[in-house]
Coordinates of N, CA and C in Angstrom, one line a residue:
M1 N 0.8 -1.2 0.0 CA 0.0 0.0 0.0 C 0.9 1.2 0.0
A2 N 0.5 2.2 -0.8 CA 1.3 3.5 -0.9 C 1.2 4.3 0.4
T3 N 2.3 4.9 0.8 CA 2.2 5.8 2.0 C 1.7 7.1 1.5
T4 N 0.8 7.7 2.2 CA 0.2 9.0 1.9 C 0.7 10.0 2.9
S5 N 0.5 11.3 2.5 CA 0.8 12.4 3.3 C 0.2 12.3 4.7
S6 N -1.1 11.9 4.7 CA -1.8 11.8 6.0 C -1.2 10.7 6.9
D7 N -0.5 9.7 6.3 CA 0.1 8.7 7.1 C 1.3 9.3 7.9
L8 N 1.9 10.4 7.3 CA 3.1 10.9 7.8 C 2.9 12.3 8.5
A9 N 1.6 12.6 8.8 CA 1.3 13.9 9.4 C 2.1 14.0 10.7
G10 N 2.7 15.1 10.8 CA 3.5 15.4 12.1 C 4.8 14.7 12.2
R11 N 5.2 14.0 11.1 CA 6.4 13.1 11.1 C 7.5 13.7 10.2
G12 N 7.6 15.0 10.1 CA 8.7 15.5 9.3 C 10.0 15.1 9.7
V13 N 10.9 14.9 8.8 CA 12.3 14.5 9.1 C 13.3 15.4 8.5
D14 N 14.5 15.5 9.0 CA 15.6 16.3 8.4 C 16.7 15.4 7.7
A15 N 16.6 14.1 7.9 CA 17.6 13.2 7.3 C 17.1 11.8 7.3
V16 N 17.7 11.0 6.4 CA 17.4 9.6 6.3 C 18.7 8.8 6.3
V17 N 18.7 7.7 7.1 CA 19.8 6.8 7.2 C 19.3 5.4 6.7
I18 N 20.2 4.7 6.0 CA 19.8 3.5 5.3 C 20.9 2.4 5.6
G19 N 20.5 1.2 5.9 CA 21.4 0.1 6.1 C 21.0 -1.1 5.2
A20 N 22.0 -1.7 4.7 CA 21.8 -2.9 3.9 C 23.0 -3.8 3.9
S21 N 22.8 -5.1 3.6 CA 23.9 -6.0 3.5 C 23.7 -6.9 2.3
A22 N 23.6 -8.2 2.4 CA 23.5 -9.1 1.3 C 22.3 -8.7 0.4
G23 N 22.6 -8.5 -0.9 CA 21.5 -8.1 -1.8 C 21.2 -6.7 -1.7
G24 N 22.0 -5.9 -1.0 CA 21.7 -4.5 -0.7 C 21.9 -3.5 -1.8
L25 N 22.8 -3.8 -2.7 CA 23.1 -2.9 -3.8 C 21.8 -2.7 -4.7
E26 N 21.2 -3.8 -5.1 CA 20.0 -3.8 -5.9 C 18.9 -3.1 -5.1
A27 N 18.8 -3.3 -3.8 CA 17.7 -2.7 -3.0 C 18.0 -1.2 -2.9
L28 N 19.2 -0.8 -2.7 CA 19.5 0.7 -2.6 C 19.1 1.3 -4.0
L29 N 19.5 0.7 -5.1 CA 19.2 1.3 -6.4 C 17.7 1.4 -6.6
A30 N 16.9 0.4 -6.1 CA 15.5 0.4 -6.3 C 14.8 1.6 -5.5
I31 N 15.4 2.0 -4.4 CA 14.7 3.0 -3.6 C 15.3 4.4 -3.8
L32 N 16.5 4.5 -4.4 CA 17.2 5.8 -4.5 C 17.4 6.3 -5.9
A33 N 17.5 5.4 -6.9 CA 17.9 5.8 -8.2 C 17.0 6.8 -8.9
H34 N 15.7 6.8 -8.5 CA 14.7 7.7 -9.2 C 14.3 8.8 -8.3
L35 N 15.0 9.1 -7.2 CA 14.7 10.3 -6.5 C 15.1 11.5 -7.4
P36 N 14.3 12.6 -7.4 CA 14.5 13.7 -8.3 C 15.7 14.5 -7.9
S37 N 16.3 15.3 -8.8 CA 17.5 16.1 -8.6 C 17.3 17.1 -7.5
G38 N 16.0 17.6 -7.3 CA 15.8 18.6 -6.3 C 15.5 18.0 -4.9
Y39 N 15.7 16.7 -4.7 CA 15.4 16.1 -3.4 C 16.3 16.8 -2.3
R40 N 15.6 17.2 -1.2 CA 16.3 18.1 -0.3 C 17.0 17.4 0.9
L41 N 16.5 16.2 1.3 CA 17.0 15.6 2.5 C 18.3 15.0 2.3
P42 N 19.2 15.1 3.3 CA 20.5 14.3 3.2 C 20.2 12.8 3.5
L43 N 20.9 11.9 2.8 CA 20.8 10.5 2.9 C 22.2 9.9 3.3
L44 N 22.2 9.0 4.3 CA 23.4 8.3 4.6 C 23.2 6.9 4.5
A45 N 24.1 6.2 3.8 CA 23.9 4.7 3.6 C 25.2 3.9 4.0
V46 N 24.9 2.8 4.7 CA 25.9 1.8 5.0 C 25.5 0.5 4.3
L47 N 26.4 0.1 3.4 CA 26.2 -1.2 2.8 C 27.4 -2.1 3.1
H48 N 27.2 -3.2 3.7 CA 28.3 -4.1 4.0 C 29.0 -4.6 2.8
L49 N 30.3 -4.4 2.8 CA 31.1 -4.7 1.6 C 32.4 -5.4 2.2
P50 N 33.1 -6.2 1.3 CA 34.4 -6.8 1.8 C 35.3 -5.7 2.2
S51 N 36.0 -5.9 3.3 CA 36.8 -4.8 3.9 C 38.1 -4.5 3.2
H52 N 38.5 -5.4 2.3 CA 39.8 -5.2 1.6 C 39.5 -4.4 0.3
G53 N 40.5 -3.5 0.0 CA 40.4 -2.7 -1.2 C 39.5 -1.5 -1.1
D54 N 39.5 -0.7 -2.1 CA 38.7 0.5 -2.2 C 37.3 0.2 -2.6
S55 N 36.3 0.9 -2.0 CA 34.9 0.7 -2.4 C 34.6 1.5 -3.6
R56 N 33.9 1.0 -4.6 CA 33.4 1.8 -5.7 C 31.9 2.1 -5.6
L57 N 31.4 1.9 -4.4 CA 30.0 2.1 -4.1 C 29.5 3.5 -4.6
A58 N 30.2 4.5 -4.1 CA 29.8 5.9 -4.5 C 29.8 6.1 -6.0
E59 N 30.7 5.5 -6.7 CA 30.8 5.7 -8.1 C 29.6 4.9 -8.8
V60 N 29.4 3.7 -8.3 CA 28.3 2.9 -8.9 C 26.9 3.6 -8.7
L61 N 26.7 4.0 -7.4 CA 25.4 4.7 -7.2 C 25.3 6.0 -7.9
G62 N 26.4 6.8 -7.9 CA 26.4 8.1 -8.5 C 26.1 8.0 -10.0
A63 N 26.4 6.9 -10.7 CA 26.2 6.8 -12.1 C 24.7 6.5 -12.4
R64 N 23.9 6.2 -11.3 CA 22.5 5.8 -11.5 C 21.6 6.8 -10.8
M65 N 22.1 7.8 -10.1 CA 21.3 8.7 -9.4 C 21.3 10.1 -9.9
H66 N 20.2 10.9 -9.6 CA 20.2 12.3 -9.9 C 20.7 13.2 -8.9
L67 N 21.1 12.6 -7.7 CA 21.6 13.4 -6.6 C 23.2 13.2 -6.5
P68 N 23.9 14.2 -6.0 CA 25.3 14.0 -5.7 C 25.5 12.8 -4.7
V69 N 26.5 12.0 -5.0 CA 26.8 10.9 -4.2 C 28.3 11.0 -3.8
R70 N 28.6 11.0 -2.5 CA 29.9 11.1 -2.0 C 30.3 10.0 -1.0
E71 N 31.5 9.6 -1.0 CA 32.0 8.8 0.1 C 32.2 9.7 1.3
A72 N 31.7 9.2 2.5 CA 31.8 10.1 3.7 C 33.2 10.4 4.0
A73 N 33.5 11.6 4.4 CA 34.8 12.0 4.8 C 34.8 12.5 6.3
D74 N 35.9 12.3 7.0 CA 36.0 12.8 8.4 C 35.9 14.3 8.5
K75 N 35.1 14.7 9.4 CA 34.8 16.2 9.7 C 34.0 16.9 8.7
E76 N 33.5 16.1 7.7 CA 32.6 16.8 6.7 C 31.2 17.0 7.2
R77 N 30.7 18.2 7.0 CA 29.4 18.6 7.5 C 28.3 18.0 6.5
V78 N 27.3 17.5 7.0 CA 26.2 16.9 6.2 C 25.5 18.0 5.5
E79 N 25.4 17.8 4.2 CA 24.7 18.8 3.3 C 23.4 18.2 2.8
P80 N 22.4 19.1 2.6 CA 21.1 18.6 2.1 C 21.2 18.0 0.7
G81 N 20.3 17.2 0.3 CA 20.2 16.7 -1.1 C 21.4 15.9 -1.6
T82 N 22.1 15.3 -0.7 CA 23.3 14.5 -1.0 C 23.3 13.1 -0.3
L83 N 23.7 12.1 -1.1 CA 23.8 10.8 -0.5 C 25.3 10.5 -0.1
Y84 N 25.5 10.2 1.1 CA 26.8 9.9 1.7 C 26.8 8.3 1.9
V85 N 27.9 7.7 1.4 CA 28.1 6.3 1.6 C 29.3 6.0 2.5
A86 N 29.2 5.0 3.3 CA 30.4 4.7 4.2 C 31.5 4.1 3.4
P87 N 32.7 4.6 3.6 CA 33.9 4.0 2.9 C 34.2 2.6 3.5
G88 N 34.8 1.7 2.7 CA 35.1 0.4 3.2 C 36.1 0.5 4.4
G89 N 35.8 -0.3 5.4 CA 36.8 -0.5 6.5 C 36.6 0.6 7.6
Y90 N 35.7 1.5 7.5 CA 35.5 2.5 8.5 C 34.0 2.6 9.0
H91 N 33.9 2.7 10.3 CA 32.5 3.1 10.8 C 32.3 4.6 10.5
V92 N 31.1 5.0 10.2 CA 30.7 6.4 10.0 C 29.8 6.8 11.1
L93 N 30.1 7.8 11.8 CA 29.2 8.4 12.9 C 28.8 9.8 12.5
V94 N 27.6 10.2 13.0 CA 27.1 11.5 12.9 C 27.3 12.2 14.3
E95 N 28.0 13.3 14.2 CA 28.3 14.1 15.5 C 27.1 15.0 15.8
R96 N 27.0 15.5 17.0 CA 25.9 16.4 17.4 C 25.8 17.7 16.6
D97 N 27.0 18.1 16.0 CA 26.9 19.3 15.2 C 26.6 18.9 13.7
L98 N 26.2 17.7 13.5 CA 25.8 17.2 12.1 C 27.0 17.1 11.2
S99 N 28.1 16.9 11.7 CA 29.3 16.6 10.8 C 29.5 15.1 11.0
L100 N 30.3 14.5 10.0 CA 30.6 13.1 10.0 C 31.9 12.8 10.6
S101 N 32.1 11.6 11.2 CA 33.4 11.2 11.6 C 33.6 9.8 11.3
L102 N 34.8 9.4 11.0 CA 35.2 8.0 10.6 C 35.9 7.4 11.8
S103 N 35.7 6.1 12.0 CA 36.3 5.4 13.1 C 36.8 4.0 12.7
C104 N 38.0 3.6 13.2 CA 38.5 2.3 13.0 C 38.3 1.4 14.2
D105 N 37.3 1.7 15.0 CA 36.9 0.8 16.2 C 36.6 -0.6 15.7
P106 N 36.6 -1.6 16.6 CA 36.4 -3.0 16.1 C 35.0 -3.1 15.4
P107 N 35.0 -4.1 14.6 CA 33.7 -4.4 13.9 C 32.6 -4.7 14.8
V108 N 31.4 -4.4 14.4 CA 30.1 -4.7 15.2 C 29.3 -5.7 14.3
H109 N 29.0 -6.8 14.9 CA 28.3 -7.9 14.1 C 29.2 -8.2 12.9
Y110 N 30.5 -8.3 13.2 CA 31.5 -8.7 12.1 C 31.6 -7.6 11.0
S111 N 31.1 -6.5 11.2 CA 31.0 -5.5 10.1 C 31.6 -4.2 10.5
R112 N 32.4 -3.6 9.6 CA 32.9 -2.3 9.6 C 33.0 -1.8 8.2
P113 N 32.1 -0.9 7.8 CA 31.2 -0.1 8.6 C 30.0 -0.9 9.1
S114 N 29.5 -0.4 10.3 CA 28.4 -1.0 10.9 C 27.2 -0.1 10.8
I115 N 26.1 -0.8 10.5 CA 24.8 -0.1 10.4 C 24.4 0.4 11.8
D116 N 24.5 -0.4 12.8 CA 24.2 0.0 14.2 C 24.9 1.3 14.6
V117 N 26.2 1.3 14.3 CA 27.0 2.5 14.8 C 26.5 3.7 14.1
M118 N 26.3 3.6 12.8 CA 25.8 4.8 12.0 C 24.4 5.3 12.5
M119 N 23.5 4.3 12.6 CA 22.1 4.7 13.0 C 22.0 5.2 14.5
E120 N 22.8 4.6 15.4 CA 22.7 5.0 16.8 C 23.2 6.4 16.9
S121 N 24.3 6.7 16.3 CA 24.9 8.1 16.4 C 24.0 9.1 15.7
A122 N 23.4 8.7 14.6 CA 22.4 9.6 13.9 C 21.2 9.8 14.7
A123 N 20.7 8.8 15.4 CA 19.5 9.0 16.3 C 19.8 10.0 17.4
D124 N 21.0 9.9 17.9 CA 21.4 10.8 19.0 C 21.5 12.3 18.4
A125 N 21.9 12.4 17.2 CA 22.2 13.7 16.6 C 20.8 14.4 16.1
W126 N 20.0 13.6 15.5 CA 18.8 14.2 14.9 C 17.5 13.9 15.7
G127 N 17.5 13.0 16.6 CA 16.4 12.7 17.4 C 15.2 12.3 16.6
E128 N 14.0 12.9 17.0 CA 12.8 12.6 16.3 C 12.7 13.1 14.9
R129 N 13.7 13.8 14.4 CA 13.7 14.4 13.0 C 14.5 13.4 12.1
L130 N 14.6 12.2 12.5 CA 15.4 11.2 11.6 C 14.5 10.1 11.2
A131 N 14.7 9.6 10.0 CA 14.1 8.4 9.5 C 15.1 7.3 9.2
G132 N 14.9 6.1 9.6 CA 15.8 5.0 9.4 C 15.2 3.9 8.6
V133 N 15.9 3.4 7.6 CA 15.5 2.4 6.7 C 16.4 1.2 6.8
L134 N 15.9 0.0 7.0 CA 16.7 -1.2 7.1 C 16.3 -2.1 6.0
L135 N 17.2 -2.6 5.2 CA 16.9 -3.4 4.0 C 17.4 -4.8 4.2
T136 N 17.5 -5.5 3.1 CA 17.9 -6.9 3.1 C 19.3 -7.1 3.7
G137 N 19.5 -8.3 4.3 CA 20.8 -8.6 4.9 C 20.8 -9.9 5.6
A138 N 22.0 -10.4 5.9 CA 22.1 -11.8 6.5 C 22.6 -11.8 7.9
N139 N 22.6 -10.7 8.6 CA 22.9 -10.7 10.1 C 22.0 -9.8 10.9
D140 N 22.4 -9.5 12.1 CA 21.6 -8.7 13.0 C 21.9 -7.2 13.0
D141 N 22.9 -6.8 12.2 CA 23.4 -5.4 12.2 C 22.2 -4.5 11.8
G142 N 22.0 -3.4 12.5 CA 20.9 -2.5 12.2 C 19.7 -2.6 13.1
A143 N 19.5 -3.8 13.7 CA 18.3 -4.0 14.5 C 18.4 -3.0 15.8
D144 N 19.5 -3.0 16.4 CA 19.7 -2.1 17.6 C 19.7 -0.6 17.1
G145 N 20.3 -0.3 16.0 CA 20.3 1.1 15.5 C 18.9 1.6 15.2
L146 N 18.2 0.7 14.5 CA 16.8 1.2 14.2 C 15.9 1.3 15.4
A147 N 16.2 0.4 16.4 CA 15.4 0.6 17.7 C 15.8 1.9 18.3
R148 N 17.0 2.3 18.3 CA 17.4 3.6 18.9 C 16.7 4.7 18.2
I149 N 16.6 4.7 16.9 CA 15.9 5.7 16.2 C 14.4 5.8 16.7
G150 N 13.8 4.6 16.8 CA 12.4 4.6 17.3 C 12.3 5.1 18.7
E151 N 13.3 4.8 19.6 CA 13.2 5.2 21.0 C 13.4 6.7 21.1
H152 N 14.0 7.4 20.1 CA 14.1 8.8 20.1 C 12.9 9.5 19.4
G153 N 12.0 8.7 19.0 CA 10.8 9.3 18.3 C 10.9 9.4 16.8
G154 N 12.0 8.9 16.2 CA 12.2 8.9 14.8 C 11.3 7.9 14.1
L155 N 11.3 8.0 12.7 CA 10.5 7.2 11.9 C 11.3 5.9 11.5
T156 N 10.7 4.7 11.7 CA 11.5 3.5 11.4 C 10.8 2.7 10.3
I157 N 11.5 2.3 9.3 CA 11.0 1.6 8.1 C 11.9 0.3 7.9
V158 N 11.2 -0.8 7.7 CA 11.9 -2.1 7.4 C 11.4 -2.7 6.1
Q159 N 12.3 -3.2 5.3 CA 11.9 -3.8 4.1 C 11.1 -5.1 4.4
D160 N 10.1 -5.3 3.7 CA 9.2 -6.5 3.9 C 10.1 -7.8 3.8
P161 N 10.3 -8.6 4.8 CA 11.1 -9.7 4.7 C 10.7 -10.7 3.6
R162 N 9.5 -10.7 3.3 CA 9.0 -11.6 2.2 C 9.6 -11.2 0.9
E163 N 10.0 -9.9 0.7 CA 10.5 -9.4 -0.5 C 12.0 -9.4 -0.5
A164 N 12.7 -9.4 0.7 CA 14.1 -9.2 0.8 C 14.9 -10.3 0.1
A165 N 16.0 -10.0 -0.5 CA 16.9 -11.0 -1.0 C 17.3 -12.0 0.1
V166 N 17.6 -11.4 1.3 CA 17.9 -12.2 2.5 C 17.1 -11.6 3.6
S167 N 16.3 -12.4 4.3 CA 15.3 -11.8 5.2 C 15.8 -11.7 6.6
T168 N 17.0 -12.2 6.9 CA 17.5 -12.2 8.3 C 17.5 -10.8 9.0
M169 N 18.1 -9.8 8.3 CA 18.2 -8.5 8.8 C 16.8 -7.8 9.1
P170 N 16.0 -7.8 8.1 CA 14.6 -7.2 8.4 C 13.9 -8.0 9.5
Q171 N 14.0 -9.3 9.6 CA 13.3 -10.0 10.6 C 13.9 -9.7 12.0
A172 N 15.2 -9.5 12.1 CA 15.9 -9.2 13.3 C 15.4 -7.8 13.8
A173 N 15.2 -6.9 12.9 CA 14.8 -5.5 13.3 C 13.3 -5.6 13.8
I174 N 12.5 -6.3 13.1 CA 11.1 -6.4 13.5 C 11.0 -7.1 14.9
A175 N 11.8 -8.1 15.1 CA 11.8 -8.8 16.4 C 12.3 -7.9 17.5
R176 N 13.2 -7.0 17.2 CA 13.8 -6.1 18.2 C 12.9 -5.1 18.6
R177 N 12.2 -4.4 17.7 CA 11.2 -3.3 18.0 C 10.3 -3.1 16.8
Q178 N 9.0 -3.2 17.0 CA 8.1 -3.0 15.8 C 8.3 -1.7 15.1
P179 N 8.7 -1.8 13.8 CA 8.9 -0.5 13.1 C 7.6 0.2 12.7
D180 N 7.6 1.4 12.3 CA 6.5 2.2 11.9 C 5.9 1.7 10.6
H181 N 6.8 1.2 9.7 CA 6.3 0.7 8.4 C 7.2 -0.5 8.0
V182 N 6.5 -1.5 7.5 CA 7.1 -2.6 6.8 C 6.6 -2.6 5.4
L183 N 7.5 -2.3 4.5 CA 7.2 -2.0 3.1 C 8.0 -2.7 2.1
G184 N 7.5 -3.0 0.9 CA 8.3 -3.4 -0.2 C 9.2 -2.2 -0.7
L185 N 10.1 -2.5 -1.6 CA 11.0 -1.5 -2.1 C 10.3 -0.3 -2.8
A186 N 9.2 -0.6 -3.6 CA 8.4 0.4 -4.2 C 7.8 1.3 -3.2
G187 N 7.3 0.7 -2.1 CA 6.7 1.5 -1.0 C 7.7 2.4 -0.3
I188 N 8.9 1.8 -0.1 CA 9.9 2.7 0.6 C 10.3 3.8 -0.3
H189 N 10.4 3.6 -1.6 CA 10.7 4.7 -2.5 C 9.6 5.8 -2.4
A190 N 8.4 5.4 -2.5 CA 7.3 6.3 -2.4 C 7.3 7.1 -1.1
L191 N 7.7 6.4 0.0 CA 7.7 7.0 1.3 C 8.8 8.1 1.4
L192 N 10.0 7.8 0.8 CA 11.1 8.8 0.7 C 10.6 10.0 0.0
L193 N 9.9 9.8 -1.1 CA 9.4 11.0 -1.8 C 8.4 11.8 -0.9
E194 N 7.5 11.1 -0.2 CA 6.6 11.8 0.7 C 7.3 12.6 1.8
L195 N 8.4 12.0 2.4 CA 9.1 12.6 3.4 C 9.7 14.0 3.0
D196 N 10.1 14.0 1.7 CA 10.7 15.3 1.2 C 9.7 16.4 1.1
K197 N 8.4 16.1 1.2 CA 7.3 17.1 1.1 C 7.0 17.8 2.4
H198 N 7.5 17.1 3.5 CA 7.1 17.6 4.8 C 8.1 18.5 5.4

């Protein structure tokens, strides 16, 4: 079912954070590739990738999107209308002044970058003005982070496990804390468009 403006009444957000793992590139492209060039919200994404070598994620997404796509850099301030992706081998955190920081702290759920680390810091920074989206994946990373967003009053969205390439991550998030929305990829894309209107 499509998300309407009335579903989101009073739920305006200032930023969107997204986490994905196995099967995540296709899911990210499905929800982000057709966002319009004037989209105003900043987006931050963590996709689990092999930790060796340089990531080409920003390049791959940038070739398919109408928005600027950048690999997150230390001390960089978050700008509207831009997608930031985590570089391989680093956690990405959002500071209270809405700048980004990179960390080489130990992996969380065997992952660095970790979705939990990014989402928990973003929840502390944006509070109820944050939306979190958790997509397909094969471990529990992101469940605690999405729960933190919900505890701060933010909007929580999980990909429908029946549609996910790997359902473990969405199921873990739903078991940890009931999200505001469980949607297919088309529904998540529509919701992101609606959030930009509020």
